[in-house]
Amino acid sequence: MQEVLRFRSLDAAAVARPDFVEEARRFHRSPDAPARGLSLTIRGLRKSFGDNEVLRGIDVHIPAGQFVAIVGRSGCGKSTLLRLIAGLEKPTAGSISFGEEARAEDIRVMFQEPRLLPWARVLSNVEVGLGRERSSADAQARAEKALVEVGLGDKRGQWPSVLSGGQKQRVALARALVSQPRVLAFDEPLGALDALTRISMQRLLERVWRDQGFTAILVTHDVSEAVALADRVLVIENGRIAHDFNVDITRPRERGSAGLAALEGAILKNLLEGTEDTSDDL
Amino acid sequence: MSLIDSLPRVRAPRLPRADGLIPWIVPLAIIVIWQLACVTGFVPARVLPAPTDVALAGWKLLLSGELIRNIWVSFWRASIGFLIGGGIGFAFGLANGLSQLSAKLTDTTLQMVRNIPHLALIPLVILWFGIDESAKLFLVALGVFFPIYLNTLHGIRTVDPQLIEMGRIYGMTDGELFRRVIFPGALPSIFVGLRFALGIMWLTLIVAETIAASSGLGYMAMQAREFMLIDVVVLSILIYALLGKLADSASRALERLTLSWHPAFQKH
C-alpha cells in the first residue's frame, strides 16, 4: 500500500480554491448524500512500459463527488490511467494528488473480473473489503449492510461458484463499497455481462454513487454507458486527453433519450475521427 | 395451482443405501468367482488358495497376534516416514513457491535427485542403515517427498495472480495473503500430491520390508514364501489392497472437508 500512501501530499491549488467544493455539491443529486468524495488532480502524468509510452502527459482535475467516465479505444492507455489512480502502478513522471489525505481504504477499484475468493463465502468475501478494519467488532454488520445495498442480502452464506456473473460482480461491488471509499475506480466492470444484466448494474452503480457521494471514475469502451452514467466524459487518444465533454443531462436519465443519443453520437464521431490517422491502434 | 403443479412429480428412483455399495460390487464378484473356481478345482490350491482358505489363514494369524503386530509395525513405519518426507516436501514446496531465491537455489538439485528411482537406493540404504527401522523410514520419506514437493510448488505457482493483486489492494499483510489466498488456492494441487504420495508410501514400504526387515507385512509375506504358505502370501497382498484403499478414502474425506467450496465437491 506504499503507492497509495504516496498520495498523502495535499494538493495546495485544489484546497486553496473553495469553488471546487461548491462544484462538488452540484454533482450530489441526492440532497442528503454525504459529501464524502475526494477531489483528484493529475499533473503531467506519464507512464512507460519499456520503450512503449502509454500515457504521454495527462493533466486533469476531477472535483470531489464527480462521476467521470474515461473512454477510448483499446490500447489507448485508459486502463493504465485507472491503475495509476488506484495506486497499482507507479507513474514514470508527473503526479496524482487527492484533495485530502487518503487512507488505503479510501480508494477502491472494481475490475472487469469479480476476483472473489472461491473458498470464502459471499459474506467473508465482502469483509475482505474492510482492509485493516476487518477485525473490528462491527465488521460483519457492515459487510451485511453492503450486501443488502447491492441486493444480495440473502446470498451471504453462498459459495461464489453458485452465483451468476452479474451476482458475482455485485458481490465485488459490495466488497468495494464496504469500507465506504471516497474514490471508487471501475475498470470496465460490466464488460463481461450480458446486455440486460448490464443495464440493471448501471442503475445500481448510479444509485450507490448518488447515495454514497464518492468520486467515481469509470473506464469503459462503451460510449452509451459513459454518457448514461457520467457527469463528464474524458476521451483518451494516444495517451493524452483528446476531449473533455460535460454531460449536462439531469438525472434520472432516460435511456435512449434524444439528448443522450446526440451526445453519444458526438463522442463516437470524435473517437472514430481521432483514430483514423493513427496506426498503433490497428 | 396450475395444472402442472397438480401432476404427480416424476422422480428418479433413489436407493440411498445402494449408492455406498455400488463400488464394492466388482471386488465381491471377483471373490465369488475366485471361490467358485477353487471349489470346482478349476484353479489348483497350490496356485491360488480359495478365499475361504485365505480367510482361515488370516483368522489363525489374528488369533496368534502376529497379524495385528505386523500390520501395526507397517502402519507405524508408513505414517512416520510419510510425516517426515511429506513435511520436508511441503516445506520445500512452500519455500520454492514463495521465494524466487529459494527456488533458484534448490529446485535444480531437487529435480536431479527426483530422477533417481528411490528404490535403486536400497543397496546403499542397507549398507548405511542395515535393516534397522531408519532404513525403511528413509526410503518412505524419500519416496513421498517428491510428489508432495512438486504438487505444493505447482499449486502455489498457479494461484490466480489477479486474486493476489486483489488481496494486496485490500491491504492484506503477507501472512494474511498466504492464509486467505495462496494456501487455499494451492490446496487442490496439494491434495493431488498427497494421494500420489500415499500410493508411493505403501509401494516403498512393502518393497523395503520384503528385502530388509524382521517384522511388518512385507516380512510376513516373505517368510510365508519361505515356508510355501501361499495362503498367507495372498492374505498379505489383499491387506495391501485394503490399506491402500483406506489411505485413499482418508485423503478423499479430508479433501471433501477442506474443499467444500470447490464446484467439483458440491452436492447438487
XYZ file of C-alpha atoms in Angstrom:
550
model
C 0.000 0.000 0.000
C 3.033 2.239 -0.282
C 1.690 3.559 -3.552
C -1.484 4.849 -2.008
C 0.254 6.466 0.933
C 2.308 8.409 -1.559
C -0.817 10.424 -2.394
C -0.949 11.866 1.086
C 0.597 15.120 -0.094
C -2.134 17.705 -0.254
C -2.697 19.478 -3.451
C -2.347 23.088 -2.440
C -4.045 24.510 -5.506
C -7.139 22.386 -5.106
C -7.582 23.237 -1.445
C -6.984 26.905 -1.918
C -9.882 27.233 -4.307
C -13.176 26.787 -2.440
C -15.151 26.849 -5.685
C -14.209 23.195 -6.100
C -16.236 22.425 -3.020
C -19.209 24.251 -4.465
C -18.725 22.459 -7.736
C -18.727 19.165 -5.894
C -22.029 19.874 -4.164
C -23.638 20.302 -7.561
C -22.896 16.695 -8.510
C -24.643 15.207 -5.494
C -28.081 14.768 -6.886
C -29.322 13.214 -3.645
C -29.721 16.140 -1.262
C -28.855 14.049 1.818
C -25.882 12.231 0.255
C -22.722 12.613 2.331
C -20.055 14.854 0.824
C -17.548 12.051 1.080
C -15.785 12.192 -2.287
C -12.188 13.228 -2.725
C -11.088 15.588 -5.459
C -8.295 14.466 -7.691
C -5.631 16.450 -9.520
C -3.421 14.871 -12.124
C -0.462 16.807 -13.476
C 1.856 15.930 -16.334
C 1.249 12.216 -15.821
C 3.361 9.907 -17.964
C 3.728 6.166 -17.918
C 6.028 3.992 -19.996
C 6.415 0.241 -20.096
C 9.907 -0.218 -21.512
C 10.085 1.762 -24.729
C 6.342 1.931 -25.047
C 4.984 5.229 -23.741
C 1.355 4.520 -22.853
C 0.436 7.832 -21.219
C 2.013 10.945 -22.689
C 1.130 13.758 -20.355
C -2.287 13.764 -18.672
C -3.487 16.929 -16.931
C -6.923 16.927 -15.386
C -8.764 17.993 -12.271
C -11.683 15.908 -11.051
C -13.816 17.662 -8.427
C -14.982 15.768 -5.342
C -18.012 13.602 -5.937
C -17.953 13.812 -9.712
C -18.764 10.789 -11.874
C -16.167 10.729 -14.623
C -16.099 8.282 -17.488
C -12.899 7.624 -19.396
C -13.435 6.262 -22.892
C -11.096 5.360 -25.683
C -10.120 2.543 -27.984
C -8.381 -0.491 -26.590
C -4.715 0.178 -26.004
C -5.209 3.930 -25.625
C -3.994 3.883 -22.038
C -7.295 4.292 -20.207
C -6.850 1.242 -18.019
C -3.284 2.275 -17.233
C -4.579 5.665 -16.123
C -7.036 3.964 -13.802
C -4.360 1.674 -12.376
C -2.183 4.707 -11.687
C -5.047 6.489 -9.934
C -5.696 3.391 -7.839
C -2.019 3.165 -6.912
C -1.467 -0.189 -8.633
C 1.283 1.242 -10.820
C 3.823 3.980 -10.266
C 3.938 6.882 -12.727
C 7.053 7.403 -14.821
C 6.628 11.160 -14.444
C 4.041 13.582 -13.108
C 1.800 13.363 -10.072
C -1.624 12.360 -8.867
C -2.852 14.049 -5.721
C -6.060 13.847 -3.758
C -7.770 16.853 -2.196
C -7.311 15.475 1.295
C -5.193 12.877 2.955
C -6.318 9.496 1.643
C -6.140 6.236 3.569
C -5.736 2.930 1.744
C -9.413 2.157 2.438
C -10.491 5.423 0.782
C -9.594 4.326 -2.719
C -11.130 1.181 -4.119
C -11.062 -0.500 -7.508
C -13.553 -2.764 -9.184
C -12.271 -4.862 -12.085
C -13.857 -6.489 -15.076
C -13.429 -9.832 -13.311
C -15.113 -10.101 -9.900
C -11.914 -11.543 -8.327
C -13.807 -13.186 -5.483
C -12.073 -15.756 -3.305
C -13.743 -19.014 -4.390
C -13.023 -20.613 -0.983
C -14.710 -17.883 1.045
C -18.458 -17.461 1.479
C -20.055 -14.363 -0.011
C -20.086 -12.540 3.314
C -16.388 -13.206 4.025
C -15.576 -12.001 0.543
C -17.295 -8.714 1.328
C -15.448 -8.489 4.664
C -12.154 -8.604 2.735
C -13.079 -5.102 1.539
C -12.773 -3.681 5.050
C -8.982 -3.850 4.768
C -7.335 -3.173 8.101
C -10.711 -2.699 9.803
C -11.528 -6.341 9.081
C -11.064 -7.390 12.668
C -13.280 -4.671 14.142
C -16.357 -5.726 16.093
C -18.877 -4.393 13.593
C -17.126 -5.916 10.553
C -19.826 -8.496 9.941
C -22.654 -5.999 10.341
C -21.011 -3.638 7.878
C -20.458 -6.419 5.364
C -24.092 -7.469 5.680
C -25.231 -3.906 5.136
C -23.116 -3.626 1.986
C -24.574 -6.898 0.695
C -28.107 -5.666 1.296
C -27.217 -2.470 -0.521
C -26.389 -4.393 -3.700
C -29.500 -6.550 -3.272
C -27.786 -9.788 -2.276
C -28.620 -9.925 1.427
C -30.000 -13.450 1.032
C -26.815 -14.806 -0.576
C -24.480 -14.169 2.351
C -23.809 -17.837 3.085
C -23.336 -18.996 -0.513
C -20.129 -20.003 -2.254
C -19.215 -17.637 -5.110
C -19.243 -20.516 -7.604
C -23.035 -20.818 -7.436
C -23.658 -17.149 -8.274
C -24.335 -15.780 -11.758
C -21.888 -13.399 -13.440
C -23.963 -10.361 -12.507
C -24.337 -11.503 -8.900
C -20.581 -12.062 -8.576
C -19.971 -8.565 -9.847
C -22.469 -7.226 -7.318
C -20.572 -9.010 -4.531
C -17.396 -7.368 -5.861
C -19.213 -4.019 -5.713
C -20.284 -4.669 -2.122
C -16.672 -5.528 -1.255
C -15.531 -2.230 -2.809
C -18.266 -0.264 -1.018
C -17.974 -1.775 2.448
C -15.047 0.421 3.513
C -17.047 3.481 2.427
C -14.459 4.603 -0.125
C -14.074 8.210 -1.173
C -12.838 7.352 -4.648
C -14.142 4.322 -6.487
C -12.444 3.360 -9.750
C -14.175 0.968 -12.151
C -12.174 -0.846 -14.824
C -14.847 -1.934 -17.325
C -16.803 -3.566 -14.508
C -19.704 -4.513 -16.759
C -17.688 -5.618 -19.783
C -18.298 -9.329 -19.275
C -22.033 -9.111 -18.543
C -24.990 -9.634 -20.868
C -26.971 -6.609 -22.057
C -29.875 -6.809 -19.580
C -27.690 -7.507 -16.551
C -25.512 -4.648 -17.663
C -28.404 -2.168 -17.637
C -29.518 -3.199 -14.152
C -25.896 -2.989 -12.951
C -25.613 0.510 -14.433
C -28.678 1.559 -12.450
C -27.162 0.036 -9.317
C -23.854 1.846 -9.836
C -25.657 5.147 -10.333
C -27.779 4.583 -7.241
C -24.885 3.763 -4.896
C -22.905 6.689 -6.287
C -25.828 9.026 -5.587
C -26.380 7.601 -2.100
C -22.768 7.496 -1.001
C -21.264 10.517 -2.705
C -17.871 9.054 -3.617
C -15.882 10.262 -6.600
C -16.445 7.716 -9.378
C -14.017 7.024 -12.197
C -15.348 4.626 -14.789
C -13.158 3.239 -17.553
C -15.267 1.843 -20.373
C -15.199 1.284 -24.112
C -18.983 1.637 -24.235
C -19.805 5.267 -25.034
C -23.523 4.868 -24.344
C -22.693 3.549 -20.867
C -20.398 6.515 -20.316
C -22.997 9.152 -21.228
C -25.757 7.342 -19.315
C -23.793 7.351 -16.056
C -21.213 10.117 -16.035
C -21.201 13.845 -15.350
C -18.205 14.143 -17.584
C -16.621 12.054 -20.311
C -12.886 12.154 -20.998
C -11.804 10.793 -24.366
C -8.267 9.418 -24.387
C -6.331 9.062 -27.593
C -2.694 8.088 -27.920
C -2.008 8.578 -24.257
C -3.490 12.056 -24.000
C -6.882 13.512 -23.128
C -8.214 14.416 -26.552
C -11.675 15.655 -25.494
C -13.441 16.584 -22.309
C -17.251 16.507 -22.555
C -19.674 17.686 -19.909
C -22.814 15.578 -19.726
C -25.296 18.181 -18.584
C -28.368 15.990 -18.577
C -30.499 15.776 -15.450
C -30.851 12.528 -13.540
C -32.511 10.102 -13.575
C -31.604 9.838 -17.206
C -33.939 8.368 -19.737
C -32.069 5.667 -21.615
C -32.341 6.247 -25.365
C -33.411 9.871 -24.996
C -32.531 12.340 -27.746
C -30.086 14.306 -25.576
C -28.054 11.248 -24.637
C -28.108 9.914 -28.175
C -26.869 13.209 -29.606
C -24.005 13.367 -27.136
C -23.126 9.732 -27.697
C -23.054 10.390 -31.441
C -20.751 13.372 -30.998
C -18.309 11.418 -28.795
C -18.282 8.437 -31.127
C -17.632 10.725 -34.092
C -14.669 12.216 -32.275
C -13.335 8.796 -31.349
C -13.534 7.487 -34.883
C -12.057 10.615 -36.467
C -9.304 10.823 -33.922
C -8.066 7.334 -34.549
C -8.148 7.313 -38.334
C -4.664 8.721 -38.669
C -3.078 6.528 -36.018
C -1.609 3.228 -36.923
C -0.657 1.882 -33.486
C -4.258 1.132 -32.572
C -4.836 -1.163 -35.509
C -52.268 -24.013 -8.512
C -51.562 -24.728 -12.145
C -52.198 -27.999 -13.910
C -48.529 -28.858 -13.958
C -48.177 -28.403 -10.227
C -51.063 -30.767 -9.615
C -49.459 -33.573 -11.589
C -47.525 -36.168 -9.618
C -43.807 -35.456 -9.720
C -41.697 -37.879 -11.684
C -38.737 -38.746 -9.541
C -35.652 -40.721 -10.322
C -35.757 -43.848 -8.154
C -33.460 -43.223 -5.214
C -31.751 -46.057 -3.416
C -29.940 -44.337 -0.585
C -28.186 -47.446 0.726
C -27.203 -48.765 -2.680
C -25.045 -45.723 -3.501
C -22.401 -46.702 -0.983
C -22.434 -50.358 -2.012
C -22.020 -49.984 -5.774
C -18.193 -49.632 -5.669
C -17.946 -52.947 -3.801
C -19.924 -54.985 -6.345
C -16.886 -55.705 -8.551
C -14.497 -56.769 -5.727
C -17.209 -59.001 -4.266
C -17.929 -60.545 -7.663
C -14.222 -61.297 -8.121
C -14.108 -63.071 -4.752
C -17.213 -65.111 -5.569
C -15.819 -66.162 -8.965
C -12.469 -66.930 -7.359
C -14.143 -69.111 -4.721
C -16.130 -70.969 -7.382
C -13.007 -71.519 -9.471
C -11.188 -73.014 -6.479
C -14.080 -75.146 -5.235
C -14.636 -76.688 -8.659
C -10.931 -77.466 -8.927
C -10.513 -75.197 -11.967
C -7.656 -73.480 -10.132
C -5.443 -75.851 -8.064
C -4.939 -74.823 -4.429
C -1.150 -74.865 -4.946
C -1.500 -71.983 -7.408
C -4.164 -69.959 -5.658
C -5.891 -70.898 -2.393
C -9.635 -70.277 -2.114
C -10.803 -67.069 -0.390
C -12.133 -69.173 2.458
C -8.654 -70.689 2.992
C -7.122 -67.214 2.921
C -9.687 -66.035 5.463
C -8.879 -69.037 7.642
C -5.145 -68.263 7.494
C -5.982 -64.680 8.411
C -8.065 -65.843 11.363
C -5.207 -68.011 12.659
C -2.706 -65.190 12.376
C -5.172 -62.883 14.044
C -5.542 -65.249 16.984
C -1.787 -65.612 17.371
C -1.478 -61.808 17.369
C 1.071 -61.948 14.572
C -1.172 -60.241 12.006
C -2.036 -57.263 14.193
C 1.586 -56.836 15.218
C 2.817 -56.842 11.613
C 0.094 -54.507 10.389
C 0.817 -52.154 13.257
C 4.560 -52.139 12.540
C 3.978 -51.426 8.854
C 1.377 -48.763 9.611
C 3.736 -47.054 12.064
C 6.617 -47.076 9.566
C 4.368 -45.761 6.798
C 2.985 -42.909 8.913
C 6.300 -41.761 10.373
C 8.060 -41.948 7.010
C 5.163 -40.120 5.396
C 5.152 -37.364 8.000
C 8.898 -36.804 7.700
C 9.101 -36.911 3.887
C 5.787 -35.138 3.351
C 6.675 -32.451 5.875
C 10.019 -31.731 4.248
C 8.469 -31.828 0.766
C 5.723 -29.451 1.818
C 8.245 -27.066 3.382
C 10.395 -27.044 0.235
C 7.294 -26.620 -1.922
C 6.219 -23.599 0.122
C 9.696 -22.077 0.186
C 10.309 -22.505 -3.539
C 6.798 -21.413 -4.451
C 7.014 -18.235 -2.404
C 10.673 -17.276 -2.791
C 12.493 -16.908 -6.080
C 15.835 -17.145 -4.329
C 14.990 -20.409 -2.648
C 13.678 -21.835 -5.926
C 16.844 -20.855 -7.791
C 18.991 -22.314 -5.066
C 17.342 -25.719 -4.634
C 14.944 -26.545 -7.463
C 17.561 -27.760 -9.975
C 19.152 -30.028 -7.370
C 15.802 -31.455 -6.344
C 14.832 -32.095 -9.953
C 18.059 -34.056 -10.462
C 17.537 -36.138 -7.342
C 13.914 -36.719 -8.364
C 15.020 -38.615 -11.455
C 16.839 -41.249 -9.426
C 14.395 -44.104 -8.735
C 14.396 -44.099 -4.953
C 14.176 -47.878 -4.767
C 17.522 -48.007 -6.562
C 18.989 -46.699 -3.331
C 18.036 -49.847 -1.410
C 21.535 -51.446 -1.581
C 23.101 -48.200 -0.402
C 20.496 -47.721 2.304
C 21.124 -51.242 3.637
C 24.846 -50.506 3.761
C 24.180 -47.270 5.599
C 21.421 -48.239 7.983
C 21.432 -52.043 7.967
C 17.945 -53.473 8.292
C 17.148 -51.030 11.031
C 13.887 -49.019 11.233
C 15.685 -45.953 9.913
C 16.328 -47.672 6.557
C 12.597 -48.105 5.944
C 11.729 -44.639 7.211
C 14.399 -43.111 4.997
C 13.104 -44.821 1.871
C 9.454 -43.983 2.583
C 10.326 -40.364 3.360
C 12.333 -40.082 0.160
C 9.508 -41.631 -1.858
C 6.751 -39.333 -0.595
C 8.931 -36.214 -0.651
C 8.738 -35.618 -4.392
C 5.009 -35.859 -5.127
C 4.287 -33.564 -2.176
C 7.054 -31.152 -3.121
C 6.159 -30.939 -6.814
C 2.433 -30.515 -6.291
C 2.774 -27.969 -3.491
C 5.125 -25.948 -5.678
C 2.819 -26.234 -8.671
C -0.212 -25.279 -6.582
C 1.403 -22.137 -5.235
C 2.780 -21.098 -8.611
C -0.618 -21.396 -10.268
C -2.659 -19.350 -7.782
C -4.544 -16.731 -9.808
C -2.306 -13.604 -9.830
C -5.435 -11.449 -10.099
C -6.556 -12.746 -6.703
C -3.144 -11.977 -5.229
C -3.339 -8.438 -6.621
C -6.835 -8.129 -5.165
C -5.544 -9.236 -1.765
C -2.783 -6.651 -1.866
C -5.177 -3.875 -2.889
C -7.397 -4.706 0.058
C -4.460 -4.347 2.412
C -3.743 -7.976 3.314
C -0.423 -8.498 5.048
C 1.907 -11.202 3.718
C 0.648 -13.593 6.389
C -2.994 -12.946 5.589
C -2.308 -13.197 1.880
C -0.795 -16.621 2.425
C -3.555 -17.823 4.734
C -6.523 -16.440 2.821
C -5.402 -16.515 -0.818
C -2.259 -18.519 -1.600
C -2.697 -21.579 0.623
C -6.389 -22.196 -0.157
C -5.608 -21.675 -3.838
C -2.818 -24.248 -3.739
C -4.787 -26.782 -1.693
C -6.430 -28.738 -4.560
C -2.997 -29.346 -6.069
C -1.509 -30.264 -2.681
C -4.193 -32.941 -2.325
C -3.257 -34.413 -5.694
C 0.297 -34.719 -4.359
C -0.978 -36.234 -1.129
C -2.813 -39.028 -2.921
C 0.148 -39.791 -5.153
C 2.371 -39.842 -2.088
C 0.108 -42.300 -0.245
C 0.415 -44.747 -3.129
C 4.187 -44.395 -3.218
C 4.298 -44.742 0.564
C 2.837 -48.288 0.519
C 4.837 -49.316 -2.510
C 8.133 -48.247 -0.981
C 7.407 -49.743 2.388
C 6.405 -53.161 1.084
C 9.430 -53.371 -1.197
C 11.722 -52.308 1.629
C 10.141 -54.785 4.042
C 10.414 -57.711 1.643
C 14.109 -57.018 1.120
C 15.343 -55.989 4.513
C 13.171 -56.375 7.600
C 12.434 -58.606 10.542
C 8.834 -57.537 11.013
C 5.969 -55.933 9.074
C 3.611 -57.054 6.346
C 6.321 -57.361 3.702
C 8.390 -59.507 6.040
C 5.346 -61.665 6.819
C 4.796 -62.300 3.103
C 8.454 -63.170 2.527
C 8.522 -65.545 5.483
C 5.379 -67.237 4.208
C 7.034 -67.708 0.818
C 9.979 -69.453 2.512
C 7.606 -71.983 4.052
C 5.366 -72.256 0.972
C 2.403 -70.778 2.893
C 0.724 -69.465 -0.210
C -2.490 -68.544 1.674
C -0.525 -66.107 3.853
C 1.150 -64.614 0.777
C -2.260 -63.970 -0.807
C -3.560 -62.640 2.501
C -0.723 -60.098 2.638
C -1.495 -58.928 -0.876
C -5.171 -58.472 -0.008
C -4.253 -56.498 3.092
C -2.117 -54.151 0.951
C -5.146 -53.526 -1.241
C -7.339 -52.751 1.759
C -4.773 -50.481 3.416
C -4.220 -48.612 0.160
C -7.943 -48.120 -0.215
C -8.169 -46.953 3.402
C -5.449 -44.330 2.904
C -7.105 -43.120 -0.276
C -10.506 -42.855 1.429
C -8.997 -40.894 4.291
C -7.407 -38.382 1.932
C -10.656 -38.078 -0.023
C -12.597 -37.381 3.158
C -10.082 -34.698 4.094
C -10.409 -33.258 0.608
C -14.192 -33.113 0.821
C -13.914 -31.429 4.194
C -11.497 -28.690 3.143
C -12.528 -28.170 -0.479
C -16.270 -27.837 0.074
C -16.111 -24.523 -1.796
C -14.896 -26.258 -4.939
C -17.615 -26.836 -7.569
C -16.369 -30.414 -8.003
C -17.185 -31.206 -4.363
C -20.548 -29.512 -4.107
C -23.652 -31.603 -3.730
C -26.437 -30.741 -6.107
